């Protein structure tokens, strides 16, 4: 892929990470997927936050590509409004934020089956809101892969829209 150009670092990072996910055939698939997903969530998100772009402000129930991943999750985001905690949008933006929090704060549990990691559980607790459990997903390696590729493709799609 050649050298990375700073002006297109985000695009190249997403494309390279996507290729790693698609082509990996090793033993440590959950480890690789969590690392790649964290990179896909943090780097592009922070990059576009600094540029005042507001991607992914769509309700997750309206996103057909991830319906199988989101129909059986606990997802109750909250936000502070006038000194009280209220329900927040069940948006892709908030889902990504909650997954990022869970991974970053090591709220990860790997479920072992016959010596292999069978699935990963990611949780996010809002410590400012009485440790409210705002997210709990339990995904297989294949589901993690589907979500990571969805995030990568979604960023690339949004970036392409900005350039046109």
Tab-separated table of C-alpha atoms in Angstrom:
chain	number	residue	atom	x	y	z
A	1	UNK	CA	0.000	0.000	0.000
A	2	UNK	CA	2.970	2.320	0.139
A	3	UNK	CA	3.687	5.174	2.479
A	4	UNK	CA	0.981	6.916	4.475
A	5	UNK	CA	0.171	10.512	3.566
A	6	UNK	CA	-0.856	12.637	6.534
A	7	UNK	CA	-3.661	14.357	4.637
A	8	UNK	CA	-5.336	10.989	3.978
A	9	UNK	CA	-4.167	9.119	7.068
A	10	UNK	CA	-7.720	8.425	8.232
A	11	UNK	CA	-8.781	6.872	4.925
A	12	UNK	CA	-5.610	4.821	4.604
A	13	UNK	CA	-5.855	3.650	8.217
A	14	UNK	CA	-9.451	2.511	7.713
A	15	UNK	CA	-8.643	0.761	4.427
A	16	UNK	CA	-5.587	-1.008	5.883
A	17	UNK	CA	-7.470	-2.070	8.998
A	18	UNK	CA	-10.320	-3.379	6.862
A	19	UNK	CA	-7.876	-5.513	4.835
A	20	UNK	CA	-6.357	-6.914	8.031
A	21	UNK	CA	-9.812	-7.927	9.278
A	22	UNK	CA	-10.827	-9.460	5.959
A	23	UNK	CA	-7.622	-11.431	5.431
A	24	UNK	CA	-6.642	-12.611	8.927
A	25	UNK	CA	-6.615	-16.400	9.264
A	26	UNK	CA	-4.740	-16.822	12.559
A	27	UNK	CA	-5.538	-18.130	15.996
A	28	UNK	CA	-6.132	-14.839	17.808
A	29	UNK	CA	-9.205	-13.604	15.962
A	30	UNK	CA	-10.977	-11.983	18.953
A	31	UNK	CA	-7.763	-10.219	20.010
A	32	UNK	CA	-7.177	-8.936	16.489
A	33	UNK	CA	-10.815	-7.925	16.034
A	34	UNK	CA	-10.935	-5.997	19.324
A	35	UNK	CA	-7.718	-4.160	18.448
A	36	UNK	CA	-8.939	-3.329	14.955
A	37	UNK	CA	-12.392	-2.308	16.177
A	38	UNK	CA	-10.890	-0.012	18.801
A	39	UNK	CA	-8.716	1.626	16.151
A	40	UNK	CA	-11.693	2.008	13.804
A	41	UNK	CA	-13.800	3.526	16.558
A	42	UNK	CA	-11.227	5.900	18.052
A	43	UNK	CA	-9.069	7.255	15.244
A	44	UNK	CA	-11.648	8.180	12.580
A	45	UNK	CA	-14.154	9.305	15.212
A	46	UNK	CA	-11.689	11.685	16.862
A	47	UNK	CA	-10.431	12.899	13.492
A	48	UNK	CA	-13.902	13.886	12.337
A	49	UNK	CA	-14.950	15.261	15.718
A	50	UNK	CA	-12.089	17.772	15.382
A	51	UNK	CA	-13.392	18.678	11.934
A	52	UNK	CA	-16.925	19.212	13.308
A	53	UNK	CA	-18.415	16.343	11.321
A	54	UNK	CA	-21.322	14.556	12.901
A	55	UNK	CA	-21.415	11.064	11.453
A	56	UNK	CA	-23.678	8.262	12.539
A	57	UNK	CA	-26.465	10.202	14.208
A	58	UNK	CA	-28.993	7.607	12.987
A	59	UNK	CA	-31.080	5.327	15.216
A	60	UNK	CA	-29.642	1.792	15.263
A	61	UNK	CA	-33.112	0.295	14.716
A	62	UNK	CA	-33.107	1.879	11.257
A	63	UNK	CA	-29.802	0.305	10.148
A	64	UNK	CA	-30.642	-2.933	8.357
A	65	UNK	CA	-27.014	-4.102	8.035
A	66	UNK	CA	-26.602	-4.518	11.800
A	67	UNK	CA	-30.103	-5.572	12.871
A	68	UNK	CA	-28.933	-9.095	13.754
A	69	UNK	CA	-26.191	-7.602	15.945
A	70	UNK	CA	-28.338	-5.088	17.785
A	71	UNK	CA	-31.671	-6.799	18.343
A	72	UNK	CA	-30.577	-8.720	21.462
A	73	UNK	CA	-28.304	-6.198	23.142
A	74	UNK	CA	-28.857	-4.136	26.241
A	75	UNK	CA	-28.483	-0.533	25.078
A	76	UNK	CA	-29.801	2.227	27.346
A	77	UNK	CA	-27.691	5.331	26.793
A	78	UNK	CA	-28.250	8.322	29.046
A	79	UNK	CA	-27.134	11.922	29.054
A	80	UNK	CA	-27.126	14.691	31.596
A	81	UNK	CA	-29.745	17.375	31.045
A	82	UNK	CA	-30.512	20.137	33.550
A	83	UNK	CA	-28.785	18.300	36.417
A	84	UNK	CA	-30.637	15.047	35.837
A	85	UNK	CA	-30.002	11.920	33.797
A	86	UNK	CA	-32.350	11.344	30.865
A	87	UNK	CA	-32.603	8.781	28.112
A	88	UNK	CA	-30.338	9.468	25.139
A	89	UNK	CA	-30.713	8.457	21.502
A	90	UNK	CA	-30.152	4.821	20.566
A	91	UNK	CA	-27.981	6.040	17.712
A	92	UNK	CA	-25.033	4.447	15.971
A	93	UNK	CA	-22.934	7.309	17.300
A	94	UNK	CA	-23.859	6.415	20.900
A	95	UNK	CA	-23.428	2.679	20.273
A	96	UNK	CA	-19.910	3.265	18.944
A	97	UNK	CA	-19.150	5.523	21.918
A	98	UNK	CA	-20.381	2.906	24.404
A	99	UNK	CA	-18.394	0.104	22.734
A	100	UNK	CA	-15.333	2.339	22.784
A	101	UNK	CA	-15.845	2.992	26.505
A	102	UNK	CA	-16.283	-0.691	27.266
A	103	UNK	CA	-13.120	-1.713	25.420
A	104	UNK	CA	-11.060	1.246	26.644
A	105	UNK	CA	-12.088	0.751	30.273
A	106	UNK	CA	-11.508	-2.995	30.036
A	107	UNK	CA	-15.105	-3.950	30.644
A	108	UNK	CA	-14.572	-7.009	28.477
A	109	UNK	CA	-15.327	-10.602	29.309
A	110	UNK	CA	-14.277	-13.412	27.014
A	111	UNK	CA	-16.348	-16.564	27.143
A	112	UNK	CA	-14.217	-19.682	26.808
A	113	UNK	CA	-15.499	-22.864	25.246
A	114	UNK	CA	-13.197	-25.874	25.000
A	115	UNK	CA	-10.074	-23.744	25.366
A	116	UNK	CA	-11.102	-21.202	22.707
A	117	UNK	CA	-12.678	-17.796	23.064
A	118	UNK	CA	-16.202	-18.357	21.831
A	119	UNK	CA	-17.595	-14.877	22.310
A	120	UNK	CA	-16.810	-11.548	23.861
A	121	UNK	CA	-19.052	-9.515	26.161
A	122	UNK	CA	-18.507	-5.747	26.183
A	123	UNK	CA	-20.176	-3.569	28.804
A	124	UNK	CA	-20.275	0.139	29.475
A	125	UNK	CA	-21.211	1.486	32.885
A	126	UNK	CA	-21.912	5.177	33.358
A	127	UNK	CA	-20.001	5.832	36.573
A	128	UNK	CA	-21.468	9.339	36.824
A	129	UNK	CA	-25.003	7.930	36.752
A	130	UNK	CA	-24.893	5.413	39.652
A	131	UNK	CA	-22.959	2.883	37.542
A	132	UNK	CA	-25.899	2.561	35.183
A	133	UNK	CA	-25.295	-0.307	32.740
A	134	UNK	CA	-25.756	1.460	29.413
A	135	UNK	CA	-24.478	-1.232	27.071
A	136	UNK	CA	-23.977	-4.956	27.084
A	137	UNK	CA	-23.229	-6.805	23.865
A	138	UNK	CA	-22.310	-10.459	23.575
A	139	UNK	CA	-20.837	-11.153	20.159
A	140	UNK	CA	-19.143	-14.103	18.521
A	141	UNK	CA	-15.930	-13.492	16.556
A	142	UNK	CA	-17.982	-13.444	13.348
A	143	UNK	CA	-20.361	-10.829	14.773
A	144	UNK	CA	-17.394	-8.705	15.925
A	145	UNK	CA	-16.002	-8.959	12.405
A	146	UNK	CA	-19.318	-7.946	10.840
A	147	UNK	CA	-19.566	-4.913	13.138
A	148	UNK	CA	-15.937	-3.844	12.591
A	149	UNK	CA	-16.329	-4.071	8.794
A	150	UNK	CA	-19.638	-2.197	9.003
A	151	UNK	CA	-17.955	0.624	10.937
A	152	UNK	CA	-15.068	0.748	8.425
A	153	UNK	CA	-17.394	0.764	5.410
A	154	UNK	CA	-19.626	3.391	7.022
A	155	UNK	CA	-16.695	5.747	7.664
A	156	UNK	CA	-15.436	5.297	4.107
A	157	UNK	CA	-18.930	5.977	2.745
A	158	UNK	CA	-19.311	9.148	4.843
A	159	UNK	CA	-15.837	10.373	3.923
A	160	UNK	CA	-16.600	9.800	0.239
A	161	UNK	CA	-19.793	11.862	0.581
A	162	UNK	CA	-17.734	14.754	1.982
A	163	UNK	CA	-15.347	14.645	-0.957
A	164	UNK	CA	-18.138	14.762	-3.562
